[in-house]
Coordinates of C-alpha atoms in Angstrom, one line a residue:
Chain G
X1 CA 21.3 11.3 21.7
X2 CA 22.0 7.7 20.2
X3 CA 23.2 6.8 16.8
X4 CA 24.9 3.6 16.1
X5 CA 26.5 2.6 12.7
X6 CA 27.1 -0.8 10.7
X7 CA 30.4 -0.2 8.6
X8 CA 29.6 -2.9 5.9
X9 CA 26.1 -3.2 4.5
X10 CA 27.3 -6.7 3.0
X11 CA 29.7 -9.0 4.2
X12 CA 30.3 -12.8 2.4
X13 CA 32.5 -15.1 4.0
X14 CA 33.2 -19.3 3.6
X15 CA 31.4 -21.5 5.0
X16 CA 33.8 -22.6 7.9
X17 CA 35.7 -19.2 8.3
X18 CA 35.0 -16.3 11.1
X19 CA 32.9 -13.8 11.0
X20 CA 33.6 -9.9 11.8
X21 CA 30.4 -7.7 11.4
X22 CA 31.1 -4.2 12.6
X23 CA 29.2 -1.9 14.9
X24 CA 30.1 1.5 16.4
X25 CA 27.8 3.5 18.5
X26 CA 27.4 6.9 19.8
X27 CA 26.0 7.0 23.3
X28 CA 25.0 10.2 25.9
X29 CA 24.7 7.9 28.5
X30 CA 25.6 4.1 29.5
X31 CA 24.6 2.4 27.1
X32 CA 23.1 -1.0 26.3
X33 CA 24.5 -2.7 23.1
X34 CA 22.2 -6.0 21.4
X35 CA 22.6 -7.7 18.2
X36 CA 19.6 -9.1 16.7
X37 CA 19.6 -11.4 13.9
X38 CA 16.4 -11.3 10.8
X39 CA 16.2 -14.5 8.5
X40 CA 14.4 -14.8 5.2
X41 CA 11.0 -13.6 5.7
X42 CA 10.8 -13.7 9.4
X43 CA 10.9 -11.6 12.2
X44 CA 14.0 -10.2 14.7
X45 CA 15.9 -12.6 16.9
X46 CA 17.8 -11.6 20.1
X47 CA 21.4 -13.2 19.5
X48 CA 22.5 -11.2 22.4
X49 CA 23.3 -8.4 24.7
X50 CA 25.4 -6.2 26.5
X51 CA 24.2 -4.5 29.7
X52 CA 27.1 -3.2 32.2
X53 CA 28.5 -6.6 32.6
X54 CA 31.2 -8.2 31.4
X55 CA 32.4 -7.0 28.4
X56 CA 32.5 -9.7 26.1
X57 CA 29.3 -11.0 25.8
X58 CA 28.5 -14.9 24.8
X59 CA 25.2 -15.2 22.5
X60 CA 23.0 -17.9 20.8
X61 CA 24.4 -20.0 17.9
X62 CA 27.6 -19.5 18.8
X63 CA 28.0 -15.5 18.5
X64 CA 30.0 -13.1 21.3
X65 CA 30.6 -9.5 20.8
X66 CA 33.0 -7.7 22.6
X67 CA 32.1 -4.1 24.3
X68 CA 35.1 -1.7 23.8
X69 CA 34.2 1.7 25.2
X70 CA 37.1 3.4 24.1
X71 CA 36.6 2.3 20.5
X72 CA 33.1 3.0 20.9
X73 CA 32.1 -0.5 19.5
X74 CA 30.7 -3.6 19.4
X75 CA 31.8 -5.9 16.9
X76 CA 29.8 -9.0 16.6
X77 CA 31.8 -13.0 16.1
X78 CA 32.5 -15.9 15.1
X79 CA 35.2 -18.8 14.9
X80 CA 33.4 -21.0 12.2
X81 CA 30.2 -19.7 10.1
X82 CA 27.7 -21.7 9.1
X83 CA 25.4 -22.1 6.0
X84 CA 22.4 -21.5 8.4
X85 CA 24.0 -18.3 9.8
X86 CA 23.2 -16.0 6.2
X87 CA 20.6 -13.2 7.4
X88 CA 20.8 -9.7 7.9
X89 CA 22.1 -8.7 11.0
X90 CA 21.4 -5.3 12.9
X91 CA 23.1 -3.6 16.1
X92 CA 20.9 -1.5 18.2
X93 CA 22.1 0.7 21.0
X94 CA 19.8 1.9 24.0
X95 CA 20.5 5.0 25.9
X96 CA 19.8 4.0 29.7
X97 CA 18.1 7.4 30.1
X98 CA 16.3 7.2 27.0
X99 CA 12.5 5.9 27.2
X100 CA 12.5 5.3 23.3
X101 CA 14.8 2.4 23.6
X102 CA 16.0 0.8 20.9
X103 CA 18.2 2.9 17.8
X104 CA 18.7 0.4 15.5
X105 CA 21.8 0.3 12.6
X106 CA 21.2 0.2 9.0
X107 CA 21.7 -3.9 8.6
X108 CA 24.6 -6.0 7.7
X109 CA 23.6 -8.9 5.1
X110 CA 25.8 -11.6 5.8
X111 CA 26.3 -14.7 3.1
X112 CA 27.7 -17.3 3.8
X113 CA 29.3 -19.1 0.6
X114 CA 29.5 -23.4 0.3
Chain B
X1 CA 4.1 -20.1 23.6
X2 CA 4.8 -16.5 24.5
X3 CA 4.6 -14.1 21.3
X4 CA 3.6 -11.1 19.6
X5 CA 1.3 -11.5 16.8
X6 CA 0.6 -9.6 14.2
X7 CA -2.2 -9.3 11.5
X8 CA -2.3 -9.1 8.7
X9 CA 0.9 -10.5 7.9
X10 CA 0.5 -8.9 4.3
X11 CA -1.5 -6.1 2.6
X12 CA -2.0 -4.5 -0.6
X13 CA -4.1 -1.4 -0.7
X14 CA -4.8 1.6 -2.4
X15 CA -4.3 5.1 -1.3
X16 CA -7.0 6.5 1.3
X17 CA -8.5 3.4 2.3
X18 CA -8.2 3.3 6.2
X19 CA -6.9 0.2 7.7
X20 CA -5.6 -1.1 10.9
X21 CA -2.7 -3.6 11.8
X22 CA -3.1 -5.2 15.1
X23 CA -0.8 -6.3 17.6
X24 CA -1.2 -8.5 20.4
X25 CA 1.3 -10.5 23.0
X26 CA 0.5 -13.0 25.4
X27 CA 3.7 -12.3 27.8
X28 CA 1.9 -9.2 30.4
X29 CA 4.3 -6.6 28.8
X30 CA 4.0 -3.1 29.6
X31 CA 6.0 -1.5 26.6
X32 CA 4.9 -2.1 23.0
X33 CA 6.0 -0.3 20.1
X34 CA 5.8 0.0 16.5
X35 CA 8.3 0.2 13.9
X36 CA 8.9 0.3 10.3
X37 CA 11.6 -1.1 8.0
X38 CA 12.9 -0.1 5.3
X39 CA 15.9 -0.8 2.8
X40 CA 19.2 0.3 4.0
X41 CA 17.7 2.7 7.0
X42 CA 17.4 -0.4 9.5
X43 CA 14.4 -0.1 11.8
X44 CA 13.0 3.3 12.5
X45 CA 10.3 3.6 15.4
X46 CA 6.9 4.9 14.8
X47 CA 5.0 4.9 18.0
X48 CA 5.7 3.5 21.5
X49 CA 3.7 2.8 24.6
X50 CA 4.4 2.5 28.3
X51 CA 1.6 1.1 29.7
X52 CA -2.4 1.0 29.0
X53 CA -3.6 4.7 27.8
X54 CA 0.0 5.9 27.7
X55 CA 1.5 6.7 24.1
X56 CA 4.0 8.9 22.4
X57 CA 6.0 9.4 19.0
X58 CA 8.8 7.9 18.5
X59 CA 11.3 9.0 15.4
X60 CA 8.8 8.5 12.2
X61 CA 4.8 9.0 13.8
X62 CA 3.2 11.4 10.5
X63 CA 0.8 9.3 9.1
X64 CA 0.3 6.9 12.1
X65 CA -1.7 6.5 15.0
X66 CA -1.9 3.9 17.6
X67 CA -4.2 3.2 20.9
X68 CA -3.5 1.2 24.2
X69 CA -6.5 0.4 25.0
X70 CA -5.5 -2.9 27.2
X71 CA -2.4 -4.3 27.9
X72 CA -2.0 -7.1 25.2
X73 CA -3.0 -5.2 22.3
X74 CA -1.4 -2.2 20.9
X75 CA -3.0 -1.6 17.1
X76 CA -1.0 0.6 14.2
X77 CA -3.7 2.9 12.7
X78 CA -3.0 4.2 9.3
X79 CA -6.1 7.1 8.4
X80 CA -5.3 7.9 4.8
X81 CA -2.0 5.7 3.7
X82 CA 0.2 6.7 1.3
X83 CA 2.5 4.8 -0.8
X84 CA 5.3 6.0 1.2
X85 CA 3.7 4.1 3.5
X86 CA 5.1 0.7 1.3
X87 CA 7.4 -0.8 4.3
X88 CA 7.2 -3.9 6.4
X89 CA 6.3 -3.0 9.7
X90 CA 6.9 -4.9 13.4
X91 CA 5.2 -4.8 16.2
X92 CA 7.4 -5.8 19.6
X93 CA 7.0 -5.5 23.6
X94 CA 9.1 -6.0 26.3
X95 CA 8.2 -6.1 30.3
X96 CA 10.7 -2.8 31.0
X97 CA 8.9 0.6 31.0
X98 CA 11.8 2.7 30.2
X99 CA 15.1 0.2 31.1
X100 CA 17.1 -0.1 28.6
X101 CA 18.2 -4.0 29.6
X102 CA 15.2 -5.1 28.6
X103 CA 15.2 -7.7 25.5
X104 CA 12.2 -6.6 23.2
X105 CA 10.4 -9.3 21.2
X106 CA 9.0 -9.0 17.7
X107 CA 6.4 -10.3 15.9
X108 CA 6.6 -11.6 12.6
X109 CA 6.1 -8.9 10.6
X110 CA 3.6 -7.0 8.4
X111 CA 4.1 -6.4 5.0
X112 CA 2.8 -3.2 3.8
X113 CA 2.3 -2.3 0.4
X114 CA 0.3 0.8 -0.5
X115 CA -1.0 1.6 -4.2

């Protein structure tokens, strides 16, 4: 089975600072990691994934996450945030022998503050 | 443009009144599914699909039904809804038909809300 879990459900930063947003999963097999990203009123966004490959992962806008197997996470950053980056950010983990997919984490809301 | 549409995007309706939300991509996908979002429980899966005439349950399916009747469509079927129903619900499809590499894609949404 497949669980994955966001530690914050809210995190606000400055515009300018990093970003931390915190994933841990729980995995049977090998897994694949993603983050995807949900703006105001719209739909889910790949910002990027990890599948067997190099461990730290490089993503859209700016984003890398950084596998860690024997931490069992996937924490998702960033040197500088950006106004544009507030939106609610979920990590999904997917079993390689599971035909489901996708288990998706409970959401972190980022804001980003002027 | 490749995407996955959705429609209606929004919906108000009363209890028992049958409706469908369709689902269609334009990218030759295999795998569609359905899921439903809610406050604080992330995305839960309701029903997935590996190919035309091929569907099964995924973690939340009472209430639901779905058909795969061709490849680009993949419609969420709701019988009798109930207000517990109320979520906003995404449709998404990926080429894979059970790899977990693959990069889904979601449509924009549809906004459930049952009276």
């Amino acid at each position: 089975a497949q669980s994955v879990t966001q530690l914050d459900s809210h995190v606000s930063v400055s515009e300018g600072t990093p970003v931390l947003l915190r994933c841990n999963y729980s995995s049977s097999y090998s897994p694949s990691l993603f983050w995807y990203v949900q703006h105001p009123n719209k739909g889910l966004q790949l910002l990027l994934k990890y599948t067997s490959a190099a461990t730290l992962v490089k993503g859209i806008n700016g984003f890398e996450a950084e596998f860690k197997k024997s931490e069992t996470s996937f924490h998702l950053t960033k040197p500088s945030a950006h106004m544009s980056d507030a939106a609610e950010y979920f990590c999904v983990v997917s079993d390689s022998g599971s035909a489901r997919q996708l288990t998706f984490g409970s959401g972190t809301q980022l804001t980003v503050l002027p | 443009e490749a995407q996955v549409t959705q429609n209606p995007r929004y919906l108000i309706t009363v209890t028992g009144k049958k409706l469908t939300v369709t689902c269609s991509q334009n990218m030759n996908h295999e795998y569609m599914s359905w899921y439903r979002q809610d406050p604080g429980l992330g995305l839960r899966q309701i029903y997935y699909s590996m190919n035309v005439e091929v569907t099964d349950k995924g973690d939340v399916p009472e209430g639901y039904k779905v058909s795969r009747k061709e490849k680009r469509n993949f419609p969420l079927i709701l019988e009798s809804p109930s207000p517990n129903q109320t979520s906003l619900y995404f449709c998404a499809s990926s080429f894979g038909l059970a790899t977990s590499t693959d990069t889904q894609y979601f449509g924009p949404g549809t906004r459930l809300t049952v009276l």
